[in-house]
């Protein structure tokens, strides 16, 4: 309930009367009930009077209670209209909010229309920044879970590197990684596992396929797992059999850029300094146009969450923040390298949660 009380406090500070939380990540964060809602409405309604309400399908009620939910519950069957039930619930409470905050990035137009009917006359505003600010600082329990998730990501990369051999395909390596992680108890990945080889590594978000690993290829792994509701994220790039001079220069440039960015990860520094430092180094080596994305992103219940670590971000780094540092260089028809680690900010500075070796590995 401490997290729910924090939401209530933020609502009061922003002069919002209520909020309807619907994203999978924030529902889990506030209820400890981890579920995929599919097309069904699963939401937590919070107002400044307290007594939060969990709206969910009847078939999930016992799971929500088992997860520790202590507030009111409004359940519905598939043939019911949950919005009508929600409207009736508010009437029974004698509550008609003047303002209701939603997560605009999560809310569909169809749901917005249904909400407007249920809370007729209420002003609809945005709760995204409120909820993001609550999640940006992780506590000790969250740190422990994030570290365990990161250890599993290290294991996934290790499994992938060890699977490389003559004639094996990207998809075969990918299958091996996920199979071995399943054996470790991992139910789901935090995003689609990426195994890319050769010239395909020049695509930051390439698609694995039936391409066979060939001598002289770079092989890029980008993966993460969901562990107890929290995500991990790691990228490593290795070479198979041998590496060309251009490829090696790209690799060493990216590695040095990441190290420079990590040095800027100090309490009180502006987050943007990490991006600036890495970008300046990559540009100094002649690859500035080939670093095409931000240096990293926050990570927690979502694999990509606040803050976005761009050069312009002046947010001060604080103890308890968790984020990725992932510079990359992607040269068309040559190849690409990305090196990504997950960091956790401590009083003494950054702790690397992912620890698979980063020195250039040439796999025989």
Coordinates of C-alpha atoms in Angstrom, one line a residue:
X1 CA 0.0 0.0 0.0
X2 CA 3.0 2.4 0.3
X3 CA 3.2 2.7 -3.5
X4 CA -0.5 3.4 -3.7
X5 CA -0.2 6.0 -1.0
X6 CA 2.6 7.6 -3.1
X7 CA 0.2 7.8 -6.0
X8 CA -2.4 9.4 -3.8
X9 CA 0.2 11.9 -2.6
X10 CA 1.2 12.8 -6.1
X11 CA -2.4 13.2 -7.2
X12 CA -2.9 15.7 -4.4
X13 CA 0.3 17.6 -5.3
X14 CA -0.9 17.9 -8.9
X15 CA -4.5 18.7 -8.0
X16 CA -5.8 15.6 -9.6
X17 CA -8.8 14.0 -7.9
X18 CA -8.3 10.4 -9.3
X19 CA -6.3 8.1 -11.6
X20 CA -7.1 5.0 -13.6
X21 CA -3.9 2.9 -14.0
X22 CA -4.1 0.4 -16.9
X23 CA -0.6 -0.5 -18.2
X24 CA 0.5 -4.0 -17.4
X25 CA 3.7 -2.6 -15.8
X26 CA 2.1 -0.1 -13.5
X27 CA -0.7 -2.5 -12.5
X28 CA 1.9 -4.9 -11.4
X29 CA 4.0 -2.2 -9.7
X30 CA 0.9 -1.2 -7.6
X31 CA -0.7 -4.5 -6.9
X32 CA 2.1 -7.2 -7.2
X33 CA -0.3 -9.0 -9.5
X34 CA 1.6 -9.9 -12.7
X35 CA -0.8 -10.6 -15.6
X36 CA -1.3 -10.1 -19.3
X37 CA -4.7 -8.6 -19.7
X38 CA -5.0 -9.4 -23.4
X39 CA -8.1 -7.5 -24.6
X40 CA -9.7 -7.4 -21.2
X41 CA -9.8 -4.4 -18.9
X42 CA -7.5 -4.7 -15.9
X43 CA -7.1 -1.4 -14.0
X44 CA -6.5 0.2 -10.6
X45 CA -8.6 3.2 -9.7
X46 CA -7.1 5.5 -7.1
X47 CA -8.6 8.7 -5.7
X48 CA -7.5 11.2 -3.1
X49 CA -10.0 9.8 -0.6
X50 CA -8.0 6.5 -0.5
X51 CA -9.6 3.1 -0.7
X52 CA -8.2 2.0 -4.1
X53 CA -10.2 -0.2 -6.4
X54 CA -8.9 -3.1 -8.5
X55 CA -10.9 -3.8 -11.6
X56 CA -10.3 -7.2 -13.2
X57 CA -11.9 -10.3 -14.6
X58 CA -13.5 -12.6 -12.1
X59 CA -11.2 -15.4 -13.0
X60 CA -8.2 -13.4 -11.8
X61 CA -9.6 -12.4 -8.4
X62 CA -8.0 -15.2 -6.4
X63 CA -4.6 -14.6 -8.0
X64 CA -4.8 -10.9 -7.2
X65 CA -5.7 -11.7 -3.5
X66 CA -2.8 -14.2 -3.4
X67 CA -0.5 -11.5 -4.7
X68 CA -1.4 -9.4 -1.7
X69 CA -4.0 -7.0 -2.8
X70 CA -5.8 -5.5 0.2
X71 CA -8.1 -2.9 -1.3
X72 CA -11.6 -3.1 -2.9
X73 CA -12.1 -5.4 -5.9
X74 CA -14.5 -5.0 -8.7
X75 CA -14.8 -8.2 -10.9
X76 CA -16.6 -8.9 -14.0
X77 CA -17.5 -11.9 -16.3
X78 CA -16.7 -11.9 -20.0
X79 CA -20.3 -11.1 -20.9
X80 CA -20.3 -8.0 -18.6
X81 CA -19.4 -4.5 -19.5
X82 CA -16.8 -3.5 -16.9
X83 CA -17.2 0.2 -17.7
X84 CA -20.9 0.1 -16.7
X85 CA -19.9 -1.8 -13.5
X86 CA -17.3 0.8 -12.8
X87 CA -19.8 3.6 -13.3
X88 CA -22.3 1.9 -11.0
X89 CA -19.5 1.4 -8.4
X90 CA -18.7 5.1 -8.4
X91 CA -22.4 5.9 -7.9
X92 CA -22.6 3.5 -5.0
X93 CA -19.6 5.2 -3.4
X94 CA -21.2 8.6 -4.0
X95 CA -18.1 9.6 -5.9
X96 CA -18.0 11.5 -9.2
X97 CA -14.5 12.7 -9.9
X98 CA -13.9 16.1 -11.5
X99 CA -10.6 15.0 -12.9
X100 CA -9.2 11.5 -13.7
X101 CA -5.7 10.9 -14.8
X102 CA -4.8 8.1 -17.3
X103 CA -1.7 6.8 -18.9
X104 CA -2.2 8.4 -22.3
X105 CA 0.5 6.2 -24.0
X106 CA -1.3 3.1 -22.9
X107 CA -4.9 4.2 -23.4
X108 CA -6.7 3.5 -26.7
X109 CA -9.2 5.8 -28.3
X110 CA -11.9 3.2 -27.8
X111 CA -11.2 3.0 -24.0
X112 CA -11.1 6.7 -23.7
X113 CA -14.6 6.9 -25.2
X114 CA -15.8 4.2 -22.7
X115 CA -14.2 6.0 -19.8
X116 CA -15.8 9.3 -20.7
X117 CA -19.2 7.7 -20.6
X118 CA -18.4 6.1 -17.3
X119 CA -17.2 9.4 -15.7
X120 CA -19.3 11.8 -17.6
X121 CA -18.1 15.4 -17.2
X122 CA -14.8 14.6 -15.7
X123 CA -11.7 16.2 -17.1
X124 CA -9.2 13.7 -18.5
X125 CA -5.6 14.4 -17.8
X126 CA -2.3 12.5 -18.0
X127 CA -0.7 10.4 -15.1
X128 CA 2.3 9.2 -17.1
X129 CA 4.9 11.4 -15.5
X130 CA 3.5 10.9 -12.0
X131 CA 3.8 7.1 -12.3
X132 CA 7.2 7.3 -14.1
X133 CA 8.6 9.4 -11.3
X134 CA 7.5 6.9 -8.7
X135 CA 9.3 4.0 -10.4
X136 CA 12.6 5.7 -11.3
X137 CA 14.1 5.1 -7.8
X138 CA 14.3 1.4 -7.0
X139 CA 14.5 0.0 -3.4
X140 CA 16.7 -2.8 -2.0
X141 CA 14.2 -5.5 -3.0
X142 CA 14.0 -4.2 -6.5
X143 CA 17.8 -4.1 -6.7
X144 CA 18.0 -7.7 -5.7
X145 CA 15.5 -8.8 -8.3
X146 CA 17.1 -6.7 -11.0
X147 CA 20.5 -8.3 -10.2
X148 CA 19.0 -11.8 -10.5
X149 CA 17.5 -10.9 -13.8
X150 CA 20.8 -9.5 -15.0
X151 CA 22.6 -12.7 -13.9
X152 CA 20.2 -14.6 -16.1
X153 CA 20.9 -12.3 -19.0
X154 CA 24.6 -13.0 -18.6
X155 CA 23.8 -16.7 -18.7
X156 CA 21.8 -16.2 -21.9
X157 CA 24.7 -14.5 -23.6
X158 CA 27.2 -17.1 -22.4
X159 CA 24.9 -19.8 -23.8
X160 CA 24.7 -18.1 -27.1
X161 CA 28.5 -17.6 -27.4
X162 CA 29.1 -21.2 -26.5
X163 CA 26.6 -22.3 -29.2
X164 CA 28.5 -20.7 -32.1
X165 CA 30.0 -23.2 -34.5
X166 CA 30.4 -23.8 -38.2
X167 CA 27.1 -24.0 -40.1
X168 CA 24.8 -23.1 -37.2
X169 CA 22.1 -20.5 -37.9
X170 CA 21.0 -17.4 -36.0
X171 CA 17.7 -19.0 -35.1
X172 CA 19.3 -22.2 -33.9
X173 CA 21.5 -20.2 -31.5
X174 CA 18.4 -18.2 -30.4
X175 CA 16.5 -21.4 -29.7
X176 CA 19.4 -22.7 -27.7
X177 CA 19.5 -19.6 -25.6
X178 CA 15.8 -19.5 -24.8
X179 CA 15.7 -23.3 -24.1
X180 CA 18.5 -23.1 -21.6
X181 CA 16.9 -20.1 -19.9
X182 CA 13.6 -21.9 -19.7
X183 CA 15.5 -24.7 -17.9
X184 CA 16.6 -22.0 -15.4
X185 CA 13.0 -21.1 -14.7
X186 CA 12.6 -18.1 -17.0
X187 CA 9.0 -17.9 -18.3
X188 CA 9.4 -15.0 -20.8
X189 CA 12.0 -12.8 -22.3
X190 CA 11.8 -9.0 -21.8
X191 CA 11.8 -8.5 -25.6
X192 CA 12.4 -10.6 -28.7
X193 CA 15.8 -12.2 -28.4
X194 CA 18.2 -10.9 -31.1
X195 CA 21.0 -13.0 -32.7
X196 CA 22.5 -11.3 -35.8
X197 CA 25.5 -12.2 -37.8
X198 CA 27.6 -10.7 -40.6
X199 CA 26.3 -7.6 -42.4
X200 CA 23.0 -7.9 -40.5
X201 CA 24.7 -6.6 -37.4
X202 CA 24.6 -3.2 -39.1
X203 CA 20.9 -3.1 -38.3
X204 CA 20.3 -2.0 -34.7
X205 CA 17.0 -3.8 -34.6
X206 CA 17.6 -6.5 -37.1
X207 CA 15.6 -9.7 -37.4
X208 CA 17.2 -13.1 -36.7
X209 CA 16.8 -15.7 -39.5
X210 CA 18.2 -18.8 -41.1
X211 CA 21.5 -17.1 -41.9
X212 CA 24.5 -19.4 -41.1
X213 CA 27.4 -18.1 -39.1
X214 CA 30.4 -17.8 -41.4
X215 CA 34.1 -17.2 -40.6
X216 CA 34.8 -13.5 -40.3
X217 CA 31.3 -12.7 -39.1
X218 CA 30.5 -10.5 -36.2
X219 CA 27.7 -12.0 -34.1
X220 CA 25.6 -9.7 -32.0
X221 CA 23.4 -10.9 -29.1
X222 CA 20.8 -8.6 -27.5
X223 CA 18.6 -10.2 -24.9
X224 CA 16.9 -10.0 -21.5
X225 CA 14.6 -11.9 -19.3
X226 CA 11.6 -11.1 -17.0
X227 CA 12.3 -12.3 -13.5
X228 CA 9.7 -11.8 -10.8
X229 CA 8.2 -9.0 -12.9
X230 CA 11.5 -7.1 -13.6
X231 CA 13.4 -7.0 -16.8
X232 CA 17.1 -7.3 -17.8
X233 CA 18.9 -6.2 -21.0
X234 CA 22.3 -6.9 -22.3
X235 CA 24.1 -6.7 -25.6
X236 CA 27.4 -8.3 -26.6
X237 CA 29.2 -8.7 -29.9
X238 CA 31.8 -11.3 -30.7
X239 CA 33.7 -12.4 -33.9
X240 CA 33.8 -15.9 -35.4
X241 CA 37.2 -17.3 -36.4
X242 CA 38.7 -14.0 -37.4
X243 CA 38.0 -10.3 -37.5
X244 CA 38.9 -7.6 -40.1
X245 CA 40.8 -4.4 -39.3
X246 CA 37.7 -2.2 -39.8
X247 CA 35.5 -4.5 -37.7
X248 CA 38.1 -4.4 -34.9
X249 CA 38.4 -0.6 -35.0
X250 CA 34.6 -0.4 -34.7
X251 CA 34.6 -2.8 -31.7
X252 CA 37.3 -1.0 -29.8
X253 CA 35.7 2.4 -30.5
X254 CA 32.4 1.2 -29.1
X255 CA 34.0 -0.4 -26.0
X256 CA 36.0 2.8 -25.3
X257 CA 32.8 4.9 -25.8
X258 CA 30.9 2.7 -23.3
X259 CA 33.7 3.0 -20.7
X260 CA 33.6 6.8 -21.1
X261 CA 29.9 6.9 -20.6
X262 CA 30.0 4.7 -17.5
X263 CA 32.6 7.1 -16.0
X264 CA 30.0 9.9 -16.3
X265 CA 27.5 7.8 -14.4
X266 CA 28.0 9.7 -11.1
X267 CA 25.5 10.9 -8.5
X268 CA 24.5 14.4 -9.3
X269 CA 25.7 14.4 -12.9
X270 CA 23.2 15.2 -15.7
X271 CA 22.0 12.0 -17.4
X272 CA 22.8 13.5 -20.8
X273 CA 26.5 13.6 -20.0
X274 CA 26.7 9.8 -20.6
X275 CA 25.4 10.2 -24.1
X276 CA 27.5 13.2 -24.8
X277 CA 30.7 11.5 -23.7
X278 CA 30.1 8.3 -25.8
X279 CA 29.0 10.3 -28.8
X280 CA 32.0 12.6 -28.8
X281 CA 34.4 9.7 -28.7
X282 CA 32.6 7.8 -31.5
X283 CA 32.6 11.0 -33.6
X284 CA 36.3 11.5 -32.9
X285 CA 37.0 8.2 -34.5
X286 CA 35.1 9.0 -37.7
X287 CA 31.9 7.1 -36.9
X288 CA 29.6 9.8 -35.6
X289 CA 27.0 9.3 -38.3
X290 CA 26.8 5.6 -37.5
X291 CA 25.8 6.0 -33.8
X292 CA 22.1 6.3 -34.5
X293 CA 20.3 6.0 -31.2
X294 CA 20.5 7.2 -27.6
X295 CA 23.0 5.9 -25.1
X296 CA 20.4 4.0 -23.0
X297 CA 17.2 3.9 -21.1
X298 CA 15.8 3.3 -17.7
X299 CA 14.9 -0.4 -16.9
X300 CA 12.7 -2.0 -14.3
X301 CA 9.3 -3.4 -14.6
X302 CA 9.4 -2.3 -18.2
X303 CA 12.5 -3.1 -20.3
X304 CA 12.3 0.5 -21.6
X305 CA 11.2 3.0 -19.0
X306 CA 11.9 6.5 -17.8
X307 CA 14.3 8.1 -18.1
X308 CA 15.3 8.2 -21.8
X309 CA 19.1 8.8 -21.8
X310 CA 19.5 11.3 -24.6
X311 CA 22.2 14.0 -24.8
X312 CA 19.6 16.7 -23.9
X313 CA 18.5 15.0 -20.6
X314 CA 19.4 17.2 -17.7
X315 CA 17.9 14.9 -15.0
X316 CA 20.4 14.5 -12.2
X317 CA 21.5 10.9 -11.5
X318 CA 20.4 9.6 -8.1
X319 CA 21.0 6.6 -5.9
X320 CA 18.5 3.8 -6.9
X321 CA 18.3 4.6 -10.6
X322 CA 18.7 1.6 -12.9
X323 CA 19.5 2.1 -16.6
X324 CA 21.4 0.7 -19.6
X325 CA 24.5 2.1 -21.3
X326 CA 24.6 0.8 -24.9
X327 CA 26.6 2.7 -27.5
X328 CA 26.8 1.2 -31.0
X329 CA 28.2 1.8 -34.4
X330 CA 26.4 0.4 -37.5
X331 CA 28.1 0.6 -40.9
X332 CA 26.0 -0.6 -43.8
X333 CA 27.6 -3.5 -45.7
X334 CA 30.4 -3.8 -43.1
X335 CA 28.7 -4.7 -39.9
X336 CA 27.8 -3.3 -36.5
X337 CA 28.8 -3.5 -32.9
X338 CA 26.8 -2.7 -29.8
X339 CA 27.9 -3.3 -26.2
X340 CA 25.3 -2.9 -23.5
X341 CA 25.3 -3.2 -19.8
X342 CA 22.7 -2.6 -17.1
X343 CA 23.8 -0.2 -14.3
X344 CA 22.4 0.5 -10.8
X345 CA 23.3 3.7 -9.1
X346 CA 24.7 3.4 -5.6
X347 CA 26.1 6.1 -3.2
X348 CA 29.6 5.2 -4.5
X349 CA 28.6 5.4 -8.2
X350 CA 27.5 2.9 -10.8
X351 CA 27.4 -0.9 -10.2
X352 CA 27.3 -3.0 -13.3
X353 CA 24.6 -5.6 -12.9
X354 CA 25.5 -7.4 -16.2
X355 CA 29.1 -8.8 -16.2
X356 CA 29.6 -11.0 -19.2
X357 CA 33.2 -10.1 -20.5
X358 CA 33.4 -7.2 -22.9
X359 CA 37.0 -7.6 -24.2
X360 CA 36.9 -8.6 -27.8
X361 CA 36.3 -12.3 -28.2
X362 CA 37.2 -14.2 -31.3
X363 CA 35.3 -17.5 -31.2
X364 CA 37.2 -20.6 -32.6

